[in-house]
mmCIF file of C-alpha atoms in Angstrom:
data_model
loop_
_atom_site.group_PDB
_atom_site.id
_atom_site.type_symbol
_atom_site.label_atom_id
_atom_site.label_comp_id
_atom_site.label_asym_id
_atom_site.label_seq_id
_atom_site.Cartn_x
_atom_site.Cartn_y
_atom_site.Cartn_z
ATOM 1 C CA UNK A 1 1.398 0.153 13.279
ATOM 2 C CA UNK A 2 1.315 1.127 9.820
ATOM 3 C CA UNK A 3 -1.114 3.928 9.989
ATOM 4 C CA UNK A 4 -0.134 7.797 9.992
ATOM 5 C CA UNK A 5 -2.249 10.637 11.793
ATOM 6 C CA UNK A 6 -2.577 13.779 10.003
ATOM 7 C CA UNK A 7 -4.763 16.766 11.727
ATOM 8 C CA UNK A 8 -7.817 16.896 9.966
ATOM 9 C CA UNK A 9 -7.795 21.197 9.511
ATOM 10 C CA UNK A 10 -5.152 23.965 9.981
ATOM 11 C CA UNK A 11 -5.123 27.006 8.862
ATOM 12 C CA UNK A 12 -2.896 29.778 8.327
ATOM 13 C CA UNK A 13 -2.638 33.571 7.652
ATOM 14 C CA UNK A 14 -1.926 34.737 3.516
ATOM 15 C CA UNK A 15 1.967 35.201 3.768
ATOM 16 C CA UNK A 16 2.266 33.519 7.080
ATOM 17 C CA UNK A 17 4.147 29.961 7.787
ATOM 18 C CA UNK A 18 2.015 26.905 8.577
ATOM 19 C CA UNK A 19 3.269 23.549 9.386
ATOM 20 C CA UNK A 20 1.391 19.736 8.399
ATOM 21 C CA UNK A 21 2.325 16.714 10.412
ATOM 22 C CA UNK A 22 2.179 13.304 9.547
ATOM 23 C CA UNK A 23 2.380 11.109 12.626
ATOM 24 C CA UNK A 24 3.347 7.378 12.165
ATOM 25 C CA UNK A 25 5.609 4.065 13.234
ATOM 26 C CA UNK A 26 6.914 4.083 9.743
ATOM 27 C CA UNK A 27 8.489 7.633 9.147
ATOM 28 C CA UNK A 28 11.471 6.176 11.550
ATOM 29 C CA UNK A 29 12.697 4.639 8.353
ATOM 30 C CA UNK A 30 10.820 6.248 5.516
ATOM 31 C CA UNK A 31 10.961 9.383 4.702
ATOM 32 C CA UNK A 32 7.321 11.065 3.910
ATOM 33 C CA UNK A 33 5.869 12.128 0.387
ATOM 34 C CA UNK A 34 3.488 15.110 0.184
ATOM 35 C CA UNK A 35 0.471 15.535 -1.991
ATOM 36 C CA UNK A 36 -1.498 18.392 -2.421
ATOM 37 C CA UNK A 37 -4.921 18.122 -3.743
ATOM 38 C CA UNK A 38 -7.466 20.772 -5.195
ATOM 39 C CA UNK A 39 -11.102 20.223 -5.019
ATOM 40 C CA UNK A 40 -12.134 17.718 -8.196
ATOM 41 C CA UNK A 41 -8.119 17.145 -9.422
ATOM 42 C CA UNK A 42 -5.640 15.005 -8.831
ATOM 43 C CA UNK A 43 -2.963 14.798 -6.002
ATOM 44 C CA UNK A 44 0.272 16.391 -7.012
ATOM 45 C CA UNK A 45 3.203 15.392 -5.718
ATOM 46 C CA UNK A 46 4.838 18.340 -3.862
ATOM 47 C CA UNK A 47 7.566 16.814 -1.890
ATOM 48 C CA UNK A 48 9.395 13.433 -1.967
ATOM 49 C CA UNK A 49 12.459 12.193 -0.141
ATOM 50 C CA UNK A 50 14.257 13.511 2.100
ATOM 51 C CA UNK A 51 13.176 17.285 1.440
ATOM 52 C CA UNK A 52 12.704 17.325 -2.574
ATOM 53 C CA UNK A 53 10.559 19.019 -4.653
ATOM 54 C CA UNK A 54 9.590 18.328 -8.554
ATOM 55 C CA UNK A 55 9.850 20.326 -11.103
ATOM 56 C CA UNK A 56 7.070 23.649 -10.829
ATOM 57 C CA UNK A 57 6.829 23.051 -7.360
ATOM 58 C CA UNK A 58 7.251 26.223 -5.516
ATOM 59 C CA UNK A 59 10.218 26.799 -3.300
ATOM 60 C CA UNK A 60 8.100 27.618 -0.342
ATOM 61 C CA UNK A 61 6.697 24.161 0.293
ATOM 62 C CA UNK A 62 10.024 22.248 2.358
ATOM 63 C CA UNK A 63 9.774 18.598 4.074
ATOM 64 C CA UNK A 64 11.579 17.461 7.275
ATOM 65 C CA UNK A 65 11.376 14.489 9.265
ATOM 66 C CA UNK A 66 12.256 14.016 13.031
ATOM 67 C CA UNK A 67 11.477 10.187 14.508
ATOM 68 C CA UNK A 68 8.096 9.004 13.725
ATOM 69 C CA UNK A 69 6.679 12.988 12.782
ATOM 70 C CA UNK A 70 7.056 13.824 9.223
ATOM 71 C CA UNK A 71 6.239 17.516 8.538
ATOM 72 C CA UNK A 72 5.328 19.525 5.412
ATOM 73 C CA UNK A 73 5.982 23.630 5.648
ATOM 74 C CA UNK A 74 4.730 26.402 3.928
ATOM 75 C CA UNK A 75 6.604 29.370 3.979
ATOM 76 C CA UNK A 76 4.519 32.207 3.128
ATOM 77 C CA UNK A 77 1.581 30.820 2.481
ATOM 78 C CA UNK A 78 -0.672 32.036 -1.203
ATOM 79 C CA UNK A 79 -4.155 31.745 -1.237
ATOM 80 C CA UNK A 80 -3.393 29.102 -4.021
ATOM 81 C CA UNK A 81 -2.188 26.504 -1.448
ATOM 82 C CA UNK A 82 -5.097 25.966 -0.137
ATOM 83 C CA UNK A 83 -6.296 22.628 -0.594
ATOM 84 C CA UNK A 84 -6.180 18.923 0.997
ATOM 85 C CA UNK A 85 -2.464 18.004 2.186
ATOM 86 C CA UNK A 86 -1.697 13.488 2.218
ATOM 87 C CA UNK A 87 1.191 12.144 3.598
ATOM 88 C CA UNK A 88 2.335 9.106 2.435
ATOM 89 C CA UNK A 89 4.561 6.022 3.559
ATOM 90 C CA UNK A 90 5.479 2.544 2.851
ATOM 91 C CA UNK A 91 6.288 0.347 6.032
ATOM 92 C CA UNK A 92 4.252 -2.998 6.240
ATOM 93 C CA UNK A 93 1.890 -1.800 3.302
ATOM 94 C CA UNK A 94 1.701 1.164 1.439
ATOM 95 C CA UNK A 95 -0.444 3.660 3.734
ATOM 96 C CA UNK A 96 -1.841 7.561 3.029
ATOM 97 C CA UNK A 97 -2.565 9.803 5.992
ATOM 98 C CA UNK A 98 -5.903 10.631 6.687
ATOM 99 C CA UNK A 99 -5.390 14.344 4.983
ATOM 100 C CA UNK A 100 -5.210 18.028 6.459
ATOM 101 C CA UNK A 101 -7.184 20.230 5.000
ATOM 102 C CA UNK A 102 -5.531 23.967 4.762
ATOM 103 C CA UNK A 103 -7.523 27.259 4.628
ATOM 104 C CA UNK A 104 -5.686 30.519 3.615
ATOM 105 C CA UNK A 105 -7.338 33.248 5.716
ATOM 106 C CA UNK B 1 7.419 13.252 -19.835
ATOM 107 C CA UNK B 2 5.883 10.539 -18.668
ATOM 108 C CA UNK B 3 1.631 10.909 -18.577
ATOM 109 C CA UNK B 4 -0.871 8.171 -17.234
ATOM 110 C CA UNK B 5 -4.285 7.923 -19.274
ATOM 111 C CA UNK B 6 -6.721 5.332 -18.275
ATOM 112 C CA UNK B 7 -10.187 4.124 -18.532
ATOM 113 C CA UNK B 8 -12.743 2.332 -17.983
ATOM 114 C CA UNK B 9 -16.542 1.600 -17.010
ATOM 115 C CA UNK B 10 -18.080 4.332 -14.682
ATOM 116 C CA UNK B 11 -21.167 2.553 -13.531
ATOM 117 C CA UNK B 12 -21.664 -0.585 -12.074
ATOM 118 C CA UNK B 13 -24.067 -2.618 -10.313
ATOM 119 C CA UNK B 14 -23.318 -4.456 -6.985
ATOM 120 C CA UNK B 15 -21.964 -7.960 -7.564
ATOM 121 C CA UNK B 16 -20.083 -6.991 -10.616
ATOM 122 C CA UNK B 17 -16.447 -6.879 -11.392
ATOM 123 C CA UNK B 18 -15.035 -3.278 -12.249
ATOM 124 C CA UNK B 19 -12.275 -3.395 -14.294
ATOM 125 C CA UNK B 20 -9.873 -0.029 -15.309
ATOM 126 C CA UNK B 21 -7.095 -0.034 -17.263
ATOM 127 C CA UNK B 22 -3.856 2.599 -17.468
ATOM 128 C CA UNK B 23 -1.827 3.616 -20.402
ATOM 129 C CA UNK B 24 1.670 4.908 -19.386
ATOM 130 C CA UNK B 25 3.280 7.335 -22.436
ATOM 131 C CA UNK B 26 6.540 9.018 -22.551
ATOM 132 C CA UNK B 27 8.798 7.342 -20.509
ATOM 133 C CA UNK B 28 9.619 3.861 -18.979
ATOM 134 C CA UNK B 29 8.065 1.365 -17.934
ATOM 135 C CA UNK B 30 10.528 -0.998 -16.412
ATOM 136 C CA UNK B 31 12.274 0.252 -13.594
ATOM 137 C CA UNK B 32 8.582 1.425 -11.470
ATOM 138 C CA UNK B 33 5.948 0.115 -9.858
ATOM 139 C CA UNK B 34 2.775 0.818 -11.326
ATOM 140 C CA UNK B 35 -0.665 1.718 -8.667
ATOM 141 C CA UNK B 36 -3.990 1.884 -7.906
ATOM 142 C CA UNK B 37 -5.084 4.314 -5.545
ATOM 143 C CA UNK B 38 -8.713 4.895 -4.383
ATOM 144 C CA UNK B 39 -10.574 8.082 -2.797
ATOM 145 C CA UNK B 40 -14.725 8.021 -2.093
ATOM 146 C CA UNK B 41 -16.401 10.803 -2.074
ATOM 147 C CA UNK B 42 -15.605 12.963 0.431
ATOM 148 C CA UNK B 43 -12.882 11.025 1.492
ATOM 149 C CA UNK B 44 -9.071 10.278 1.935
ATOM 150 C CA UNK B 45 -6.950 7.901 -0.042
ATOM 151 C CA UNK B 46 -6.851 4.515 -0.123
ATOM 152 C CA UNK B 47 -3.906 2.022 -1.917
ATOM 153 C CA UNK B 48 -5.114 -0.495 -3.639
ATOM 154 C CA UNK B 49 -2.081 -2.111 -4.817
ATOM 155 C CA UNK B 50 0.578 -2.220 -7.442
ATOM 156 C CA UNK B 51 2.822 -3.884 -10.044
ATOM 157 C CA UNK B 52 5.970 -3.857 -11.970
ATOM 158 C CA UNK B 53 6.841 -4.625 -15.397
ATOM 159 C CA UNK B 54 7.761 -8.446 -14.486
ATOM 160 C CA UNK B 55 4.128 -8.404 -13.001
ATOM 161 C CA UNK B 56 5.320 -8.832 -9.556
ATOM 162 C CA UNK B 57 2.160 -7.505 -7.386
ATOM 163 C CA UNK B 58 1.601 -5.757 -3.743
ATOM 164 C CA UNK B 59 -2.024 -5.326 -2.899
ATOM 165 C CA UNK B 60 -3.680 -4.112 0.230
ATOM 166 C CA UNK B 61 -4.691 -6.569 2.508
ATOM 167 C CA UNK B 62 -8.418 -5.056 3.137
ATOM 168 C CA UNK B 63 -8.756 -5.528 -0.415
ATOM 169 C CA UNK B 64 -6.661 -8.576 -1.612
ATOM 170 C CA UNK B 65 -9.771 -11.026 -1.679
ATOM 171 C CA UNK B 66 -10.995 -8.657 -4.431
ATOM 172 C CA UNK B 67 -8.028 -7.481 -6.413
ATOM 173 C CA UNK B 68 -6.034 -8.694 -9.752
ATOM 174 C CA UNK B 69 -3.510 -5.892 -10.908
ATOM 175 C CA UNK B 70 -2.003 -6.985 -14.003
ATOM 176 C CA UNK B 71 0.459 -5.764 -16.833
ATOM 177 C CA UNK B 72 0.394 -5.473 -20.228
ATOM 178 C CA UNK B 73 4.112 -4.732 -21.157
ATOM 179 C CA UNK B 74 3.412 -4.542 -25.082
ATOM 180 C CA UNK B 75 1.468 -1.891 -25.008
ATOM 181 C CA UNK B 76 3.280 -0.192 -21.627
ATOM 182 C CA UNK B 77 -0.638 -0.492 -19.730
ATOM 183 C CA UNK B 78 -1.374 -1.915 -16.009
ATOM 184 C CA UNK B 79 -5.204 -2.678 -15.437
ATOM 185 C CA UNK B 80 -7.202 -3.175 -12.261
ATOM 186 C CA UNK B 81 -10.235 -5.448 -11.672
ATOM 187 C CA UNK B 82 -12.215 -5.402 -8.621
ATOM 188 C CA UNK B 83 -14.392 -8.433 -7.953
ATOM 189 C CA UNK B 84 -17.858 -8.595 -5.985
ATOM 190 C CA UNK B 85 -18.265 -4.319 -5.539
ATOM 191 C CA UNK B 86 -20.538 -3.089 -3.183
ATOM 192 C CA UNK B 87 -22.042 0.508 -2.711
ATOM 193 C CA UNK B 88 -18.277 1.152 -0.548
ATOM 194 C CA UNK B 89 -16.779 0.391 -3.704
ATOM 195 C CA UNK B 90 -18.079 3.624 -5.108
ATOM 196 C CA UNK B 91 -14.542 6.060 -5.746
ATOM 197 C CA UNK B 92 -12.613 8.127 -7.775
ATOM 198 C CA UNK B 93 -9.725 5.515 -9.020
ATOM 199 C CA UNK B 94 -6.485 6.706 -10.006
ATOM 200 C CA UNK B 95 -3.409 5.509 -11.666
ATOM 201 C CA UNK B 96 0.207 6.310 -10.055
ATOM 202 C CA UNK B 97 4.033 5.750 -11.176
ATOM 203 C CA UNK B 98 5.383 4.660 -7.910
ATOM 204 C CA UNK B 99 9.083 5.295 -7.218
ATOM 205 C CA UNK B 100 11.373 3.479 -4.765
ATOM 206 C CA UNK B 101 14.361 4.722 -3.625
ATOM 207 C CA UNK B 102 17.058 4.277 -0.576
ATOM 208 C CA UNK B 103 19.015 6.393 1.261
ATOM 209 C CA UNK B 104 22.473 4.801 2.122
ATOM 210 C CA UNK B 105 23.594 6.952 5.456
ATOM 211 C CA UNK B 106 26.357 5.791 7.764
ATOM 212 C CA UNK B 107 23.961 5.649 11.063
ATOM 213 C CA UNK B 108 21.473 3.108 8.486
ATOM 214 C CA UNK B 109 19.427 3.590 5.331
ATOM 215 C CA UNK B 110 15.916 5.414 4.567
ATOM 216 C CA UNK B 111 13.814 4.527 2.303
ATOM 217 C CA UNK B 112 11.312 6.494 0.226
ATOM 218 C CA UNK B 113 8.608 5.922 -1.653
ATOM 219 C CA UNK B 114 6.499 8.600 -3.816
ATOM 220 C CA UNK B 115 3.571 8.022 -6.357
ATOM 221 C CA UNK B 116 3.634 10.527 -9.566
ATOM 222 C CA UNK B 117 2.351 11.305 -12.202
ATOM 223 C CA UNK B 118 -1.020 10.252 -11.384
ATOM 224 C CA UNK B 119 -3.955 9.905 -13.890
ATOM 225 C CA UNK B 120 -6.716 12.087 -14.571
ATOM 226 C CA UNK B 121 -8.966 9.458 -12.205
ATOM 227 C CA UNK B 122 -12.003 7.587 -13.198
ATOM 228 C CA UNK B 123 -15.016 8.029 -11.018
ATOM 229 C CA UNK B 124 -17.398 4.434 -10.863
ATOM 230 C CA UNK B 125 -20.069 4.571 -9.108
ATOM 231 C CA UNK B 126 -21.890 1.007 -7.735
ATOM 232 C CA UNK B 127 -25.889 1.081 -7.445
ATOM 233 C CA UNK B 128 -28.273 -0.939 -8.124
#
């Protein structure tokens, strides 16, 4: 299958650690992009490759990958981070996850 | 730094083609796949498809019927046209740099795949 199953909400505690996962056939040989997303912006690319993050990205966001679960972690969460989290993969086709949306309580 | 501006008509009617374009400044263009990504209201992302510089094209297969990606390599653009929209059709469009790499490990490669910058996204709209 080419498809990859995000949970639809989590949320997490200001200054906590939360965890995204990105569920799919494909992250066995791809490794898993991240994209946050604000309400009316753009996606921004917060993690790419193996565990990399571009330039401005805060150090708290980290990627890691184990089989077919790709997982996005924010350590210490800010009420800034909260927003719409995509996954992303290329296996047969190019695919997105369905998207988590994270609340900062 | 490479930015992604692009354009085109907002409102359409069903049956029509829509038709963006994407201007890529500051950087390469050879060397990257160039996208078209899709989000309706409300909801998650979509591919649509992409090309490179040699106009080489991927699309989506839910949407290949429909699709023409095509490059303009004078003027470093990539433009989308959409044929036969419906009320479905009705999305924020963006523009993406796609990048492509491997991983060469002993125990077999990864590959990875990541889509920035983006463009400021277009939203059209199809109603009658």
């Amino acid at each position: 299958s080419s498809e990859l199953t995000q949970d639809p909400a989590v949320s997490v505690a200001l200054g906590q650690t939360v965890r995204i996962t990105c569920q799919g056939d494909s992250l066995r040989s791809y490794y898993a992009s991240w994209y946050q997303q604000k309400p009316g912006q753009a996606p921004v690319l917060v993690i790419y490759g193996k565990n990399n993050r571009p330039s401005g990205i805060p150090d708290r966001f980290s990627g890691s990958s184990s089989g077919n679960t790709a997982s996005l972690t924010i350590t210490g969460a800010q009420a800034e981070d909260e927003a719409d989290y995509y996954c992303n993969s290329r296996g047969q086709r190019v695919v997105f996850g369905g998207g988590t949306k994270l609340t900062v309580l | 730094q490479v930015q992604l501006q692009q354009w085109g008509a907002g409102l359409l009617k069903p049956s029509e083609t829509l038709s963006l374009t994407c201007a890529v400044y500051g950087g390469s263009f050879s060397g990257y796949y160039w996208s078209w990504i899709r989000q309706p209201p409300g909801k998650g992302l979509e591919w649509i498809g992409e090309i490179n510089h040699s106009g080489s094209t991927n699309y989506n297969p839910s949407l290949k019927s429909r699709v023409t990606i095509s490059v303009d390599t004078s003027k470093n653009q990539f433009s989308l046209k959409l044929s036969s929209v419906t009320a479905a059709d009705t999305a924020v469009y963006y523009c993406a740099r796609v990048v492509i790499r491997i991983y060469y490990y002993g125990s077999g490669n990864v590959w990875s795949n990541w889509f920035d910058p983006w463009g400021q996204g277009t939203l059209v709209t199809v109603s009658s």
